[in-house]
Every structure is written in structure tokens, then in C-alpha cells.
Amino acid sequence: MTLPSLEVAESLSRDALKALWAKLFGHPPPPRFRRELLLAFVAYRLQEKRLGGLSAQARKELRSIAEAVGRNKAYRPASVPAYKPGTRLIRRWGGEVHEVTVLAKGYAYRGDLHGSLSEIARLITGTRWNGQAFFGQRSRRKARDLAAPPGTVSSPSNAGALAAPDAARPRKGSGTRVPEVTDAP
């Protein structure tokens, strides 16, 4: 079967998307799905067919979460990103660069072991912070990935600190602002 491009799929009518769904999934879509929802599922499946699906490990983790939710409707999986031990999280705050190393169990910051990023963010700022938000883990990943050296994770707000440490300017809350990272042509 020749697969249409995403651009072509976007231009299809609801009925045409339903027919494409049936070809891609092997069964008709739920009858009340709106065109936008059909398009989202079809686009995902087209990308999956072209680029490959989830890894066996990801499928296993999702299956485990689904089973846990099936047993206990109140179950909420942990939202902590799973970084490999050795990953460095870097944040500029108060004129200083703060580096945290992810360990197998916990985090290392300035020679001490800590159980959470929030605990470390509180040490750095003196106020309560969501650790993931403080270290930019809930922000756009693209800017972070452009600036961070391999094996390093940083937030977009401090990505420039890694790319150009001498280019700081005032920033609300931290005393310094780091240049924005932009896509190079």
C-alpha cells in the first residue's frame, strides 16, 4: 500500500480519512470521531509506518501503566523523566551556574546526595520550586538540545549559558539573562 504524505492526509475529507483509517488500522474508526481526531490518529500511524513505532521497552512500560490503571483508577504514574545516570542538569541562577548529576537513585549536587530536584531547587533559590520546572524539564526541548553538549540537559532559559557564557544580561529573578537559542539555517 502506498501511504499518502501528511500534507495529503491533512487535505482529506472526513469520509476519506475514515477510509484511510480502515486501511491503516484494519478496522473502521469509532463512528463519532470528529475529522480532527481522525486526522491526529491517521497522522500518527503514517509517521509510525514511515519512521517505526514504539520500542519494545516503551510498549512494555505503557502496558504496565495501563494494567495499573485498570486495577486502581486513582493510580497516577510518576511524571519524573527517566534520565540515564550521569546526565548533567545545568541551570544558571543568581549569577552562578548550578550543575546536578543524575544518579541511579537520586541526584548529586555539590558533593551531596539528594532525593529530588525540588529539594535541590529549594537549596539554590531559598523558595519552593517544582524541580522539573526549575531545571527546565517541562519546557521546549528543542532549545535545550541545541545548546547542551552530549550527555548534558539544560533548560531553554539557560541554554545560552552553555553556548555563550559571556553573553549574560539582566533577567527577572536570577540577576542574569542568557541569550535565546535560535535555530540556525
Backbone as JSON, one array per atom type, in Angstrom:
{
  "sequence": "MTLPSLEVAESLSRDALKALWAKLFGHPPPPRFRRELLLAFVAYRLQEKRLGGLSAQARKELRSIAEAVGRNKAYRPASVPAYKPGTRLIRRWGGEVHEVTVLAKGYAYRGDLHGSLSEIARLITGTRWNGQAFFGQRSRRKARDLAAPPGTVSSPSNAGALAAPDAARPRKGSGTRVPEVTDAP",
  "N": [[0.84, -1.17, 0.0], [0.61, 2.18, -0.88], [1.52, 4.92, 0.98], [-0.05, 7.99, 1.84], [1.26, 11.35, 2.02], [1.73, 13.41, 4.97], [0.81, 15.96, 4.44], [-1.0, 15.52, 2.36], [-2.84, 13.9, 3.72], [-3.84, 15.77, 5.54], [-5.44, 17.29, 3.89], [-7.6, 15.71, 3.28], [-11.07, 14.73, 3.23], [-13.52, 14.06, 5.85], [-14.77, 11.6, 5.35], [-12.92, 10.43, 3.59], [-10.72, 10.26, 5.29], [-11.73, 8.41, 7.1], [-11.81, 6.13, 5.49], [-9.08, 5.84, 4.94], [-8.18, 5.4, 7.54], [-9.33, 2.85, 8.01], [-7.79, 1.33, 6.24], [-5.22, 1.67, 7.34], [-5.44, 0.8, 10.02], [-6.88, -1.54, 9.94], [-9.53, -1.84, 10.65], [-12.73, -0.15, 10.96], [-12.97, 3.34, 12.02], [-14.02, 4.61, 15.27], [-17.45, 5.54, 15.24], [-18.24, 8.19, 15.94], [-16.06, 9.86, 15.88], [-14.56, 12.99, 15.37], [-13.4, 14.88, 12.51], [-10.92, 16.1, 13.06], [-9.86, 14.52, 15.11], [-9.72, 12.04, 13.86], [-7.8, 12.71, 11.94], [-5.56, 13.2, 13.59], [-5.01, 10.62, 14.66], [-4.57, 9.18, 12.29], [-2.4, 10.59, 11.21], [-0.46, 10.03, 13.14], [-0.23, 7.24, 12.81], [0.68, 7.14, 10.15], [3.19, 8.34, 10.43], [4.32, 6.5, 12.17], [4.41, 4.22, 10.54], [6.24, 5.06, 8.62], [8.52, 5.85, 10.1], [8.91, 4.04, 12.11], [7.68, 2.34, 15.0], [6.87, 2.45, 18.54], [9.44, 1.52, 20.85], [10.2, -1.8, 22.07], [10.58, -1.71, 24.82], [9.27, 0.71, 25.52], [6.64, 0.06, 24.81], [6.22, -2.01, 26.65], [6.37, -0.6, 29.1], [4.17, 1.15, 28.81], [2.1, -0.73, 28.68], [2.28, -1.77, 31.25], [1.57, 0.48, 32.79], [-1.06, 0.84, 31.88], [-2.23, -1.53, 32.85], [-1.92, -1.11, 35.61], [-3.56, 1.14, 35.99], [-5.95, -0.04, 35.28], [-6.33, -1.76, 37.45], [-6.45, 0.04, 39.57], [-8.14, 2.86, 39.6], [-7.41, 5.34, 40.57], [-4.72, 5.45, 40.29], [-1.74, 7.1, 39.41], [0.81, 7.47, 37.21], [4.29, 8.08, 37.82], [5.59, 11.24, 36.99], [8.17, 11.86, 36.54], [10.92, 12.44, 34.51], [12.86, 9.89, 32.98], [16.04, 9.91, 33.29], [19.24, 8.93, 32.21], [21.68, 7.62, 34.44], [24.36, 9.79, 35.21], [23.72, 11.84, 33.53], [23.83, 15.35, 33.18], [22.24, 18.09, 34.67], [21.81, 21.44, 34.13], [21.7, 24.73, 35.4], [21.49, 28.23, 35.41], [21.53, 30.5, 38.0], [21.05, 33.29, 40.04], [23.47, 34.44, 39.25], [25.23, 32.35, 39.29], [26.33, 29.17, 38.01], [24.64, 26.2, 38.29], [25.08, 22.8, 38.74], [23.72, 19.62, 38.41], [23.98, 16.17, 38.9], [22.56, 13.29, 37.57], [21.85, 10.36, 39.3], [21.74, 6.75, 39.77], [19.89, 6.36, 41.78], [18.5, 9.05, 42.77], [20.02, 12.34, 43.07], [23.06, 14.18, 42.57], [24.45, 17.0, 44.02], [26.74, 19.46, 44.36], [28.45, 17.73, 45.8], [26.76, 16.47, 47.61], [24.16, 14.06, 48.24], [20.84, 13.93, 47.0], [17.31, 13.49, 47.14], [15.42, 14.52, 45.37], [14.77, 16.76, 42.59], [13.38, 19.02, 43.29], [14.08, 19.47, 45.94], [16.73, 20.25, 45.6], [16.4, 22.54, 44.03], [15.15, 24.16, 45.91], [17.23, 24.49, 47.74], [18.95, 26.02, 46.18], [17.47, 28.36, 45.51], [16.12, 29.18, 47.8], [13.43, 29.17, 48.03], [10.27, 27.46, 47.52], [10.15, 25.31, 44.77], [9.04, 23.61, 41.84], [10.98, 21.01, 40.97], [11.43, 19.94, 38.39], [10.42, 21.96, 36.78], [12.1, 24.09, 37.53], [14.61, 23.22, 36.59], [14.05, 23.22, 33.93], [12.78, 21.05, 32.72], [10.21, 20.85, 31.9], [9.91, 22.39, 29.73], [10.36, 23.69, 26.34], [12.05, 21.3, 24.5], [13.65, 21.5, 22.27], [15.27, 23.87, 22.16], [16.87, 23.37, 24.36], [18.22, 21.06, 23.55], [19.67, 22.02, 21.39], [21.65, 23.61, 22.53], [22.96, 22.2, 24.54], [25.8, 20.25, 25.41], [26.6, 16.85, 24.35], [25.07, 14.4, 26.41], [24.36, 16.16, 28.34], [21.83, 18.02, 29.94], [19.88, 20.88, 29.72], [17.99, 23.82, 30.57], [15.85, 25.83, 28.41], [16.0, 28.48, 29.24], [18.53, 28.79, 30.21], [20.12, 27.85, 28.26], [21.77, 29.3, 26.56], [23.82, 29.88, 28.26], [25.45, 27.75, 28.19], [26.22, 27.76, 25.58], [27.22, 30.32, 25.09], [28.84, 31.67, 27.41], [29.67, 34.25, 28.17], [27.79, 36.09, 27.44], [25.76, 37.22, 29.08], [22.81, 38.95, 30.3], [20.64, 41.2, 32.19], [18.07, 39.52, 34.06], [14.83, 38.68, 35.12], [14.4, 37.71, 38.43], [16.74, 36.1, 38.59], [18.96, 37.64, 38.26], [20.61, 37.43, 36.07], [20.42, 37.17, 32.53], [20.22, 34.95, 29.9], [21.12, 34.69, 26.49], [18.61, 33.97, 24.01], [18.24, 30.82, 22.37], [18.42, 30.19, 19.01], [17.18, 28.66, 16.0], [19.54, 27.61, 13.67], [20.04, 28.37, 10.22]],
  "CA": [[0.0, 0.0, 0.0], [1.33, 3.45, -0.92], [1.0, 5.78, 2.02], [-0.05, 9.41, 1.5], [2.06, 12.21, 2.9], [0.93, 14.09, 5.99], [0.15, 17.1, 3.78], [-2.16, 14.98, 1.65], [-3.81, 13.46, 4.73], [-4.49, 16.97, 6.09], [-6.41, 17.84, 2.94], [-8.67, 14.74, 3.05], [-12.36, 14.92, 3.9], [-13.75, 13.13, 6.95], [-15.04, 10.27, 4.77], [-11.66, 9.9, 3.05], [-9.91, 9.9, 6.45], [-12.29, 7.17, 7.64], [-11.36, 5.05, 4.6], [-7.64, 5.67, 5.17], [-8.09, 4.76, 8.87], [-9.62, 1.42, 7.85], [-6.62, 0.71, 5.59], [-4.06, 1.72, 8.23], [-5.66, 0.1, 11.28], [-7.52, -2.83, 9.7], [-10.92, -1.8, 11.12], [-13.24, 1.21, 10.83], [-12.8, 4.16, 13.21], [-15.25, 4.81, 16.03], [-18.35, 6.32, 14.38], [-18.44, 9.6, 16.3], [-14.81, 10.62, 15.86], [-14.54, 14.18, 14.51], [-12.36, 14.88, 11.49], [-9.64, 16.46, 13.68], [-9.36, 13.37, 15.85], [-9.33, 11.06, 12.84], [-6.54, 13.16, 11.35], [-4.47, 13.0, 14.56], [-4.66, 9.2, 14.7], [-4.04, 8.79, 10.97], [-1.06, 11.18, 11.09], [0.45, 9.25, 13.99], [0.01, 5.93, 12.19], [1.52, 7.35, 8.98], [4.56, 8.54, 10.91], [4.76, 5.22, 12.73], [4.72, 3.33, 9.42], [7.43, 5.56, 7.95], [9.69, 6.03, 10.96], [8.98, 2.98, 13.11], [6.8, 2.56, 16.16], [7.49, 2.5, 19.86], [10.37, 0.43, 21.15], [9.63, -2.85, 22.9], [10.61, -1.23, 26.2], [8.2, 1.7, 25.69], [5.36, -0.68, 24.8], [6.13, -2.72, 27.92], [6.07, 0.39, 30.13], [2.79, 1.6, 28.62], [1.23, -1.84, 29.07], [2.33, -1.83, 32.7], [0.77, 1.61, 33.29], [-2.46, 0.54, 31.59], [-2.66, -2.56, 33.8], [-2.02, -0.49, 36.93], [-4.76, 1.97, 35.98], [-7.08, -0.98, 35.28], [-6.51, -2.27, 38.81], [-6.69, 1.13, 40.51], [-8.46, 4.05, 38.78], [-6.76, 6.52, 41.14], [-3.28, 5.34, 40.02], [-1.12, 8.1, 38.55], [2.22, 7.15, 37.04], [5.23, 9.15, 38.13], [5.86, 12.07, 35.83], [9.59, 12.19, 36.54], [11.59, 11.9, 33.33], [13.86, 8.87, 33.3], [17.34, 10.24, 32.72], [20.28, 7.94, 32.49], [22.69, 8.07, 35.4], [25.46, 10.5, 34.59], [23.22, 13.02, 32.83], [24.0, 16.57, 33.96], [21.23, 19.13, 34.53], [22.53, 22.68, 34.41], [20.84, 25.9, 35.5], [22.13, 29.44, 35.9], [20.64, 31.18, 38.94], [21.75, 34.2, 40.94], [24.83, 34.68, 38.79], [26.04, 31.13, 39.37], [25.88, 28.01, 37.25], [24.42, 25.07, 39.19], [25.11, 21.54, 38.0], [23.21, 18.45, 39.14], [24.24, 14.92, 38.18], [21.56, 12.26, 37.82], [22.4, 9.09, 39.76], [20.8, 5.65, 39.65], [18.83, 6.65, 42.75], [18.64, 10.39, 43.29], [20.78, 13.36, 42.36], [24.21, 14.72, 43.28], [24.61, 18.44, 43.85], [27.84, 19.98, 45.18], [29.01, 16.71, 46.67], [25.76, 15.85, 48.47], [23.1, 13.29, 47.59], [19.5, 14.47, 47.22], [16.26, 12.6, 46.63], [14.57, 15.12, 44.35], [15.2, 18.03, 42.01], [12.72, 20.1, 44.04], [14.92, 19.7, 47.11], [17.91, 20.99, 45.14], [15.94, 23.87, 43.63], [14.89, 24.89, 47.15], [18.54, 24.87, 48.26], [19.53, 27.06, 45.32], [16.69, 29.6, 45.49], [15.59, 29.54, 49.1], [11.97, 29.11, 47.97], [9.77, 26.2, 46.96], [10.06, 25.22, 43.31], [8.94, 22.3, 41.23], [12.34, 20.77, 40.48], [11.44, 19.77, 36.94], [10.22, 23.29, 36.18], [13.3, 24.88, 37.78], [15.68, 22.78, 35.69], [13.61, 23.33, 32.55], [12.37, 19.77, 32.14], [8.84, 20.98, 31.39], [9.97, 23.41, 28.7], [10.7, 23.23, 24.99], [13.28, 20.52, 24.48], [14.45, 21.82, 21.11], [16.3, 24.84, 22.52], [17.79, 22.7, 25.27], [19.05, 20.13, 22.81], [20.58, 22.75, 20.52], [22.74, 24.24, 23.25], [23.63, 21.34, 25.5], [26.73, 19.25, 24.9], [26.07, 15.5, 24.51], [25.02, 13.89, 27.77], [24.0, 17.26, 29.22], [20.49, 18.54, 29.75], [19.75, 22.2, 30.31], [16.71, 24.43, 30.24], [15.99, 26.87, 27.4], [16.35, 29.77, 29.84], [19.97, 28.89, 30.45], [20.84, 27.15, 27.2], [22.82, 30.17, 26.07], [24.94, 29.86, 29.19], [26.36, 26.7, 27.75], [26.71, 28.09, 24.25], [27.95, 31.58, 25.11], [28.81, 32.05, 28.82], [29.98, 35.64, 28.42], [26.76, 36.94, 26.85], [24.63, 37.34, 30.0], [22.23, 40.27, 30.53], [19.7, 41.11, 33.31], [16.93, 38.62, 33.94], [13.95, 38.72, 36.29], [14.51, 36.61, 39.39], [18.04, 35.46, 38.77], [20.05, 38.58, 38.15], [21.25, 37.34, 34.76], [19.6, 36.6, 31.46], [21.05, 34.31, 28.9], [20.51, 34.88, 25.17], [17.76, 32.9, 23.49], [18.84, 29.96, 21.37], [17.59, 30.17, 17.81], [17.56, 27.65, 15.01], [20.45, 28.07, 12.63], [19.53, 27.92, 8.91]],
  "C": [[0.89, 1.24, 0.0], [0.68, 4.39, 0.09], [1.02, 7.24, 1.57], [0.85, 10.19, 2.45], [1.14, 12.83, 3.95], [0.18, 15.27, 5.39], [-1.09, 16.64, 3.04], [-3.23, 14.56, 2.65], [-4.55, 14.66, 5.32], [-5.57, 17.51, 5.18], [-7.6, 16.91, 2.7], [-9.94, 15.11, 3.81], [-12.5, 13.9, 5.03], [-13.97, 11.72, 6.41], [-13.76, 9.63, 4.22], [-10.72, 9.49, 4.2], [-10.4, 8.6, 7.08], [-11.83, 5.97, 6.8], [-9.86, 4.78, 4.81], [-7.4, 5.01, 6.54], [-8.27, 3.26, 8.73], [-8.43, 0.69, 7.21], [-5.44, 0.61, 6.56], [-4.22, 0.85, 9.47], [-6.32, -1.26, 11.12], [-8.94, -2.93, 10.23], [-11.42, -0.36, 11.0], [-13.02, 2.01, 12.13], [-14.1, 4.21, 14.03], [-16.16, 5.8, 15.28], [-18.45, 7.81, 14.71], [-17.16, 10.43, 16.33], [-14.95, 11.81, 14.9], [-13.36, 14.07, 13.54], [-10.99, 15.14, 12.12], [-9.03, 15.28, 14.42], [-8.94, 12.25, 14.9], [-7.97, 11.42, 12.27], [-5.37, 12.93, 12.3], [-4.04, 11.54, 14.6], [-4.03, 8.74, 13.39], [-2.62, 9.34, 10.8], [-0.05, 10.4, 11.92], [0.79, 7.93, 13.32], [0.89, 6.07, 10.94], [2.98, 7.55, 9.4], [5.14, 7.25, 11.47], [5.18, 4.26, 11.61], [6.03, 3.75, 8.74], [8.68, 5.51, 8.82], [9.88, 4.92, 11.98], [8.14, 3.36, 14.32], [7.58, 2.66, 17.45], [8.43, 1.31, 20.03], [9.65, -0.61, 22.0], [9.56, -2.42, 24.35], [9.48, -0.22, 26.45], [6.83, 1.02, 25.7], [5.14, -1.42, 26.12], [5.75, -1.77, 29.05], [4.63, 0.88, 30.02], [1.79, 0.52, 29.02], [1.15, -1.95, 30.59], [1.49, -0.71, 33.33], [-0.71, 1.34, 33.07], [-3.01, -0.51, 32.56], [-2.84, -1.97, 35.2], [-3.26, 0.4, 37.04], [-6.01, 1.09, 35.98], [-7.38, -1.53, 36.66], [-6.93, -1.18, 39.79], [-6.91, 2.42, 39.71], [-7.78, 5.32, 39.29], [-5.25, 6.53, 40.87], [-2.83, 6.45, 39.08], [0.35, 7.76, 38.42], [3.1, 8.35, 37.37], [5.54, 9.93, 36.87], [7.32, 12.48, 35.74], [10.24, 11.61, 35.28], [12.69, 10.94, 33.74], [15.16, 9.23, 32.58], [18.33, 9.17, 33.09], [21.23, 8.48, 33.55], [23.88, 8.68, 34.68], [25.02, 11.73, 33.83], [23.38, 14.23, 33.75], [22.88, 17.55, 33.64], [21.89, 20.43, 34.96], [21.56, 23.85, 34.4], [21.66, 27.07, 36.04], [21.12, 30.15, 36.79], [21.48, 32.06, 39.85], [23.19, 34.45, 40.55], [25.74, 33.48, 38.85], [25.47, 30.06, 38.46], [25.8, 26.83, 38.22], [24.31, 23.8, 38.37], [24.68, 20.4, 38.91], [23.5, 17.22, 38.29], [23.19, 13.9, 38.58], [22.28, 10.97, 38.2], [21.36, 7.99, 39.56], [19.62, 5.84, 40.6], [19.1, 8.02, 43.34], [19.51, 11.27, 42.43], [21.95, 13.8, 43.23], [24.31, 16.2, 42.96], [25.66, 18.92, 44.86], [28.31, 18.99, 46.23], [28.03, 16.04, 47.6], [24.73, 15.1, 47.65], [21.74, 13.87, 47.97], [18.48, 13.55, 46.55], [15.42, 13.18, 45.52], [15.19, 16.4, 43.8], [14.58, 19.2, 42.76], [13.53, 20.46, 45.29], [16.13, 20.55, 46.73], [17.51, 22.41, 44.73], [15.68, 24.74, 44.85], [16.21, 25.35, 47.78], [19.13, 26.05, 47.48], [18.81, 28.39, 45.49], [16.23, 30.08, 46.85], [14.07, 29.55, 49.14], [11.55, 27.77, 47.36], [9.62, 26.3, 45.44], [9.72, 23.79, 42.95], [10.3, 22.07, 40.58], [12.42, 20.62, 38.98], [11.28, 21.11, 36.24], [11.49, 24.13, 36.34], [14.43, 24.51, 36.82], [15.24, 22.7, 34.24], [13.13, 22.05, 31.92], [10.94, 19.78, 31.64], [8.78, 22.0, 30.26], [10.28, 22.81, 27.35], [12.03, 22.5, 25.0], [14.2, 20.93, 23.34], [15.58, 22.79, 21.45], [17.33, 24.21, 23.43], [18.75, 21.82, 24.48], [20.03, 20.83, 21.89], [21.81, 23.23, 21.27], [23.56, 23.27, 24.1], [24.61, 20.38, 24.84], [26.16, 17.85, 25.1], [26.15, 15.03, 25.95], [24.64, 14.94, 28.79], [22.59, 17.68, 28.91], [20.44, 19.9, 30.41], [18.4, 22.77, 29.92], [16.91, 25.49, 29.18], [16.41, 28.21, 28.0], [17.83, 29.89, 30.12], [20.77, 28.23, 29.36], [21.98, 27.99, 26.65], [24.03, 30.18, 26.98], [25.94, 28.81, 28.79], [26.99, 27.06, 26.42], [27.58, 29.34, 24.25], [27.95, 32.14, 26.53], [29.06, 33.52, 29.08], [28.88, 36.59, 27.97], [25.56, 37.11, 27.76], [24.15, 38.78, 30.08], [21.15, 40.13, 31.6], [18.5, 40.23, 33.02], [16.12, 38.64, 35.24], [14.2, 37.49, 37.16], [15.91, 36.08, 39.59], [19.22, 36.42, 38.69], [20.78, 38.51, 36.82], [20.27, 36.77, 33.75], [20.55, 36.08, 30.39], [20.38, 34.47, 27.55], [19.66, 33.68, 24.77], [18.54, 32.08, 22.46], [17.91, 29.93, 20.18], [18.08, 29.09, 16.87], [18.47, 28.28, 13.98], [19.92, 27.56, 11.29], [20.29, 26.74, 8.37]]
}
